[in-house]
Amino acid sequence: MKLAIATLLAGSAAAFAPSASKAGSNALRMADFSNELGVIAPTGFFDPCRLSAEIDEATFDAYRASELKHGRVCMLAVLGYVAPEIWRWPGEIAPGLKFADVPNGVAALQAIPSLGWAQIFFLIGAVDYYGVLGDFEAGKKPVGKSDFAELQLNELQNGRLAMLATLELLRHDSQNLVSPGFDGLDHLITGLPFLYE
């Protein structure tokens, strides 16, 4: 038993050993992305799955535009997830269904009628087709070049945080849907109880 454990530990340690660098003789060298926008300390260029190992500049730019678009969508998703906890639109979302009657979070998926899903589907398709959320130029303030690079970095970082926040909100709400009250809390926003008074 001890031999098996020692063998497994030795094998797993090899996964973290530095690999021998091979000198490439290719005439076409892949671009180095370690100095691109979004590389920050302490992680540096974070690519654990090595998605950028064998790509060119155009593919990297497409990946970056996709990251920007997903970050912007997730920033809107976090707002859309938290806002109904505080405020609801007046009126009806569909004939006979008031905005106030639609539950928050994942539970709302079953309450939305099929025409509402069609509207959501076509709106997302139009935004994606016209590329509104994947352009750094959209919403640009008139600032200098160095300030603009800092604003771009801030937007990338905020988008990355929003992607993590969206995943956690969905995970927490899904777990609460399966096992109500698993965390012993009544509301999503627990640090601000006056919001629910």
Short mmCIF file of C-alpha atoms in Angstrom, two decimals:
data_model
loop_
_atom_site.label_atom_id
_atom_site.label_comp_id
_atom_site.label_asym_id
_atom_site.label_seq_id
_atom_site.Cartn_x
_atom_site.Cartn_y
_atom_site.Cartn_z
CA MET A 1 0.00 0.00 0.00
CA LYS A 2 2.80 2.41 0.91
CA LEU A 3 4.58 1.58 -2.34
CA ALA A 4 1.46 2.37 -4.35
CA ILE A 5 1.03 5.74 -2.60
CA ALA A 6 4.71 6.60 -3.08
CA THR A 7 4.46 5.71 -6.79
CA LEU A 8 1.38 7.90 -7.22
CA LEU A 9 3.03 10.82 -5.44
CA ALA A 10 6.18 10.53 -7.55
CA GLY A 11 4.11 10.39 -10.72
CA SER A 12 2.05 13.42 -9.75
CA ALA A 13 5.20 15.39 -8.89
CA ALA A 14 6.38 14.90 -12.47
CA ALA A 15 3.34 16.89 -13.62
CA PHE A 16 4.79 20.00 -11.99
CA ALA A 17 8.36 19.59 -13.18
CA PRO A 18 9.52 22.05 -15.81
CA SER A 19 9.42 20.66 -19.29
CA ALA A 20 12.49 20.67 -21.47
CA SER A 21 12.29 23.49 -23.99
CA LYS A 22 12.67 22.38 -27.56
CA ALA A 23 14.32 24.63 -30.04
CA GLY A 24 11.90 25.10 -32.90
CA SER A 25 13.14 25.28 -36.45
CA ASN A 26 9.87 26.57 -37.85
CA ALA A 27 10.12 29.68 -39.95
CA LEU A 28 6.71 30.76 -38.64
CA ARG A 29 7.03 31.50 -34.93
CA MET A 30 3.89 31.91 -32.86
CA ALA A 31 3.37 35.28 -31.22
CA ASP A 32 4.28 35.90 -27.58
CA PHE A 33 1.22 37.15 -25.70
CA SER A 34 2.86 37.67 -22.30
CA ASN A 35 2.90 41.45 -22.77
CA GLU A 36 -0.68 41.87 -23.99
CA LEU A 37 -3.35 43.91 -22.27
CA GLY A 38 -4.85 41.99 -19.35
CA VAL A 39 -1.60 40.48 -18.09
CA ILE A 40 -1.25 41.56 -14.47
CA ALA A 41 0.74 40.62 -11.38
CA PRO A 42 0.89 38.25 -9.54
CA THR A 43 -0.39 35.70 -12.07
CA GLY A 44 1.23 37.17 -15.15
CA PHE A 45 0.00 35.62 -18.40
CA PHE A 46 -2.50 33.09 -17.08
CA ASP A 47 -3.20 30.35 -19.61
CA PRO A 48 -3.28 27.03 -17.71
CA CYS A 49 -5.01 25.17 -20.57
CA ARG A 50 -2.46 26.50 -23.08
CA LEU A 51 -5.16 27.79 -25.44
CA SER A 52 -2.73 30.36 -26.81
CA ALA A 53 0.19 27.99 -27.35
CA GLU A 54 -0.26 27.45 -31.09
CA ILE A 55 -2.26 30.48 -32.26
CA ASP A 56 -1.50 33.58 -34.26
CA GLU A 57 -2.28 37.23 -33.50
CA ALA A 58 -5.65 37.21 -35.30
CA THR A 59 -6.88 34.23 -33.27
CA PHE A 60 -5.69 35.87 -30.06
CA ASP A 61 -7.58 39.03 -30.98
CA ALA A 62 -10.72 36.95 -31.58
CA TYR A 63 -10.26 35.29 -28.17
CA ARG A 64 -9.81 38.71 -26.55
CA ALA A 65 -12.95 40.08 -28.23
CA SER A 66 -14.84 37.03 -27.00
CA GLU A 67 -13.51 37.54 -23.47
CA LEU A 68 -14.58 41.18 -23.59
CA LYS A 69 -18.05 40.27 -24.86
CA HIS A 70 -18.56 37.56 -22.22
CA GLY A 71 -17.33 39.92 -19.51
CA ARG A 72 -19.81 42.61 -20.56
CA VAL A 73 -22.66 40.10 -20.71
CA CYS A 74 -21.78 38.83 -17.24
CA MET A 75 -21.61 42.36 -15.83
CA LEU A 76 -25.17 42.84 -17.10
CA ALA A 77 -26.13 39.40 -15.76
CA VAL A 78 -24.95 40.24 -12.25
CA LEU A 79 -26.98 43.45 -12.34
CA GLY A 80 -29.98 41.57 -13.69
CA TYR A 81 -29.61 38.93 -11.03
CA VAL A 82 -29.32 41.32 -8.08
CA ALA A 83 -31.70 44.13 -9.18
CA PRO A 84 -34.94 42.10 -8.83
CA GLU A 85 -34.06 41.53 -5.18
CA ILE A 86 -34.48 45.28 -4.65
CA TRP A 87 -36.85 46.58 -7.33
CA ARG A 88 -39.40 45.27 -9.85
CA TRP A 89 -40.84 46.83 -12.99
CA PRO A 90 -44.47 47.87 -12.64
CA GLY A 91 -47.03 46.22 -14.89
CA GLU A 92 -47.11 42.87 -16.65
CA ILE A 93 -44.37 40.95 -18.43
CA ALA A 94 -47.05 39.03 -20.33
CA PRO A 95 -50.88 39.13 -20.27
CA GLY A 96 -51.87 37.95 -16.80
CA LEU A 97 -48.29 37.68 -15.47
CA LYS A 98 -47.02 40.61 -13.42
CA PHE A 99 -43.31 41.36 -13.06
CA ALA A 100 -43.76 41.03 -9.29
CA ASP A 101 -45.07 37.46 -9.71
CA VAL A 102 -41.95 36.20 -11.51
CA PRO A 103 -39.59 34.57 -8.99
CA ASN A 104 -35.95 35.61 -8.77
CA GLY A 105 -32.99 33.73 -10.17
CA VAL A 106 -33.12 30.22 -11.61
CA ALA A 107 -36.75 29.73 -10.52
CA ALA A 108 -37.77 32.37 -13.11
CA LEU A 109 -36.83 30.00 -15.95
CA GLN A 110 -40.07 28.07 -15.51
CA ALA A 111 -42.25 31.19 -15.12
CA ILE A 112 -41.34 32.93 -18.39
CA PRO A 113 -43.83 32.18 -21.21
CA SER A 114 -42.64 30.87 -24.59
CA LEU A 115 -43.13 34.24 -26.32
CA GLY A 116 -40.82 35.79 -23.71
CA TRP A 117 -38.17 33.15 -24.49
CA ALA A 118 -38.51 33.97 -28.21
CA GLN A 119 -37.92 37.67 -27.48
CA ILE A 120 -34.86 36.87 -25.36
CA PHE A 121 -33.49 34.53 -28.04
CA PHE A 122 -33.85 37.09 -30.85
CA LEU A 123 -32.41 39.95 -28.76
CA ILE A 124 -29.32 37.92 -27.86
CA GLY A 125 -28.95 36.85 -31.50
CA ALA A 126 -29.16 40.46 -32.72
CA VAL A 127 -26.61 41.69 -30.16
CA ASP A 128 -24.23 38.87 -31.06
CA TYR A 129 -24.71 39.26 -34.83
CA TYR A 130 -24.06 43.01 -34.83
CA GLY A 131 -21.13 42.68 -32.40
CA VAL A 132 -22.29 45.42 -30.06
CA LEU A 133 -20.71 43.96 -26.92
CA GLY A 134 -17.37 42.88 -28.41
CA ASP A 135 -15.94 46.23 -29.40
CA PHE A 136 -13.53 48.27 -27.28
CA GLU A 137 -14.63 51.40 -29.14
CA ALA A 138 -18.21 51.22 -27.80
CA GLY A 139 -18.70 53.62 -24.92
CA LYS A 140 -15.20 55.06 -25.24
CA LYS A 141 -14.50 58.23 -23.28
CA PRO A 142 -12.31 60.93 -24.86
CA VAL A 143 -9.08 60.26 -22.94
CA GLY A 144 -5.39 59.94 -23.70
CA LYS A 145 -3.82 56.74 -25.00
CA SER A 146 -2.28 55.69 -21.65
CA ASP A 147 -5.53 56.37 -19.79
CA PHE A 148 -7.45 54.43 -22.43
CA ALA A 149 -5.20 51.38 -21.96
CA GLU A 150 -5.86 51.56 -18.21
CA LEU A 151 -9.63 51.76 -18.83
CA GLN A 152 -9.42 48.74 -21.14
CA LEU A 153 -7.52 46.79 -18.47
CA ASN A 154 -10.09 47.77 -15.85
CA GLU A 155 -12.92 46.60 -18.09
CA LEU A 156 -11.22 43.26 -18.74
CA GLN A 157 -10.62 42.74 -15.01
CA ASN A 158 -14.18 43.74 -14.09
CA GLY A 159 -15.49 41.40 -16.77
CA ARG A 160 -13.40 38.53 -15.42
CA LEU A 161 -14.73 39.18 -11.93
CA ALA A 162 -18.30 39.36 -13.27
CA MET A 163 -17.87 35.98 -15.01
CA LEU A 164 -16.89 34.42 -11.68
CA ALA A 165 -19.72 36.25 -9.88
CA THR A 166 -22.30 35.04 -12.41
CA LEU A 167 -21.16 31.45 -12.01
CA GLU A 168 -21.33 31.72 -8.22
CA LEU A 169 -24.78 33.33 -8.28
CA LEU A 170 -26.08 30.54 -10.53
CA ARG A 171 -24.42 27.85 -8.42
CA HIS A 172 -25.77 29.24 -5.16
CA ASP A 173 -29.28 29.78 -6.50
CA SER A 174 -29.42 26.34 -8.14
CA GLN A 175 -28.34 24.71 -4.90
CA ASN A 176 -30.95 26.73 -3.02
CA LEU A 177 -33.59 25.63 -5.55
CA VAL A 178 -32.73 21.96 -5.02
CA SER A 179 -32.33 22.24 -1.24
CA PRO A 180 -34.26 25.32 -0.04
CA GLY A 181 -32.66 27.06 2.90
CA PHE A 182 -29.43 25.04 2.69
CA ASP A 183 -27.49 28.08 3.84
CA GLY A 184 -30.04 29.20 6.42
CA LEU A 185 -30.52 32.57 4.71
CA ASP A 186 -33.76 34.09 3.49
CA HIS A 187 -32.44 36.39 0.77
CA LEU A 188 -29.68 36.64 -1.80
CA ILE A 189 -28.28 39.89 -0.41
CA THR A 190 -27.71 39.13 3.25
CA GLY A 191 -25.41 42.00 4.21
CA LEU A 192 -28.03 44.68 3.60
CA PRO A 193 -31.23 43.60 5.44
CA PHE A 194 -32.86 47.04 5.11
CA LEU A 195 -33.38 46.34 1.39
CA TYR A 196 -36.10 43.83 2.22
CA GLU A 197 -38.03 45.99 4.70
#
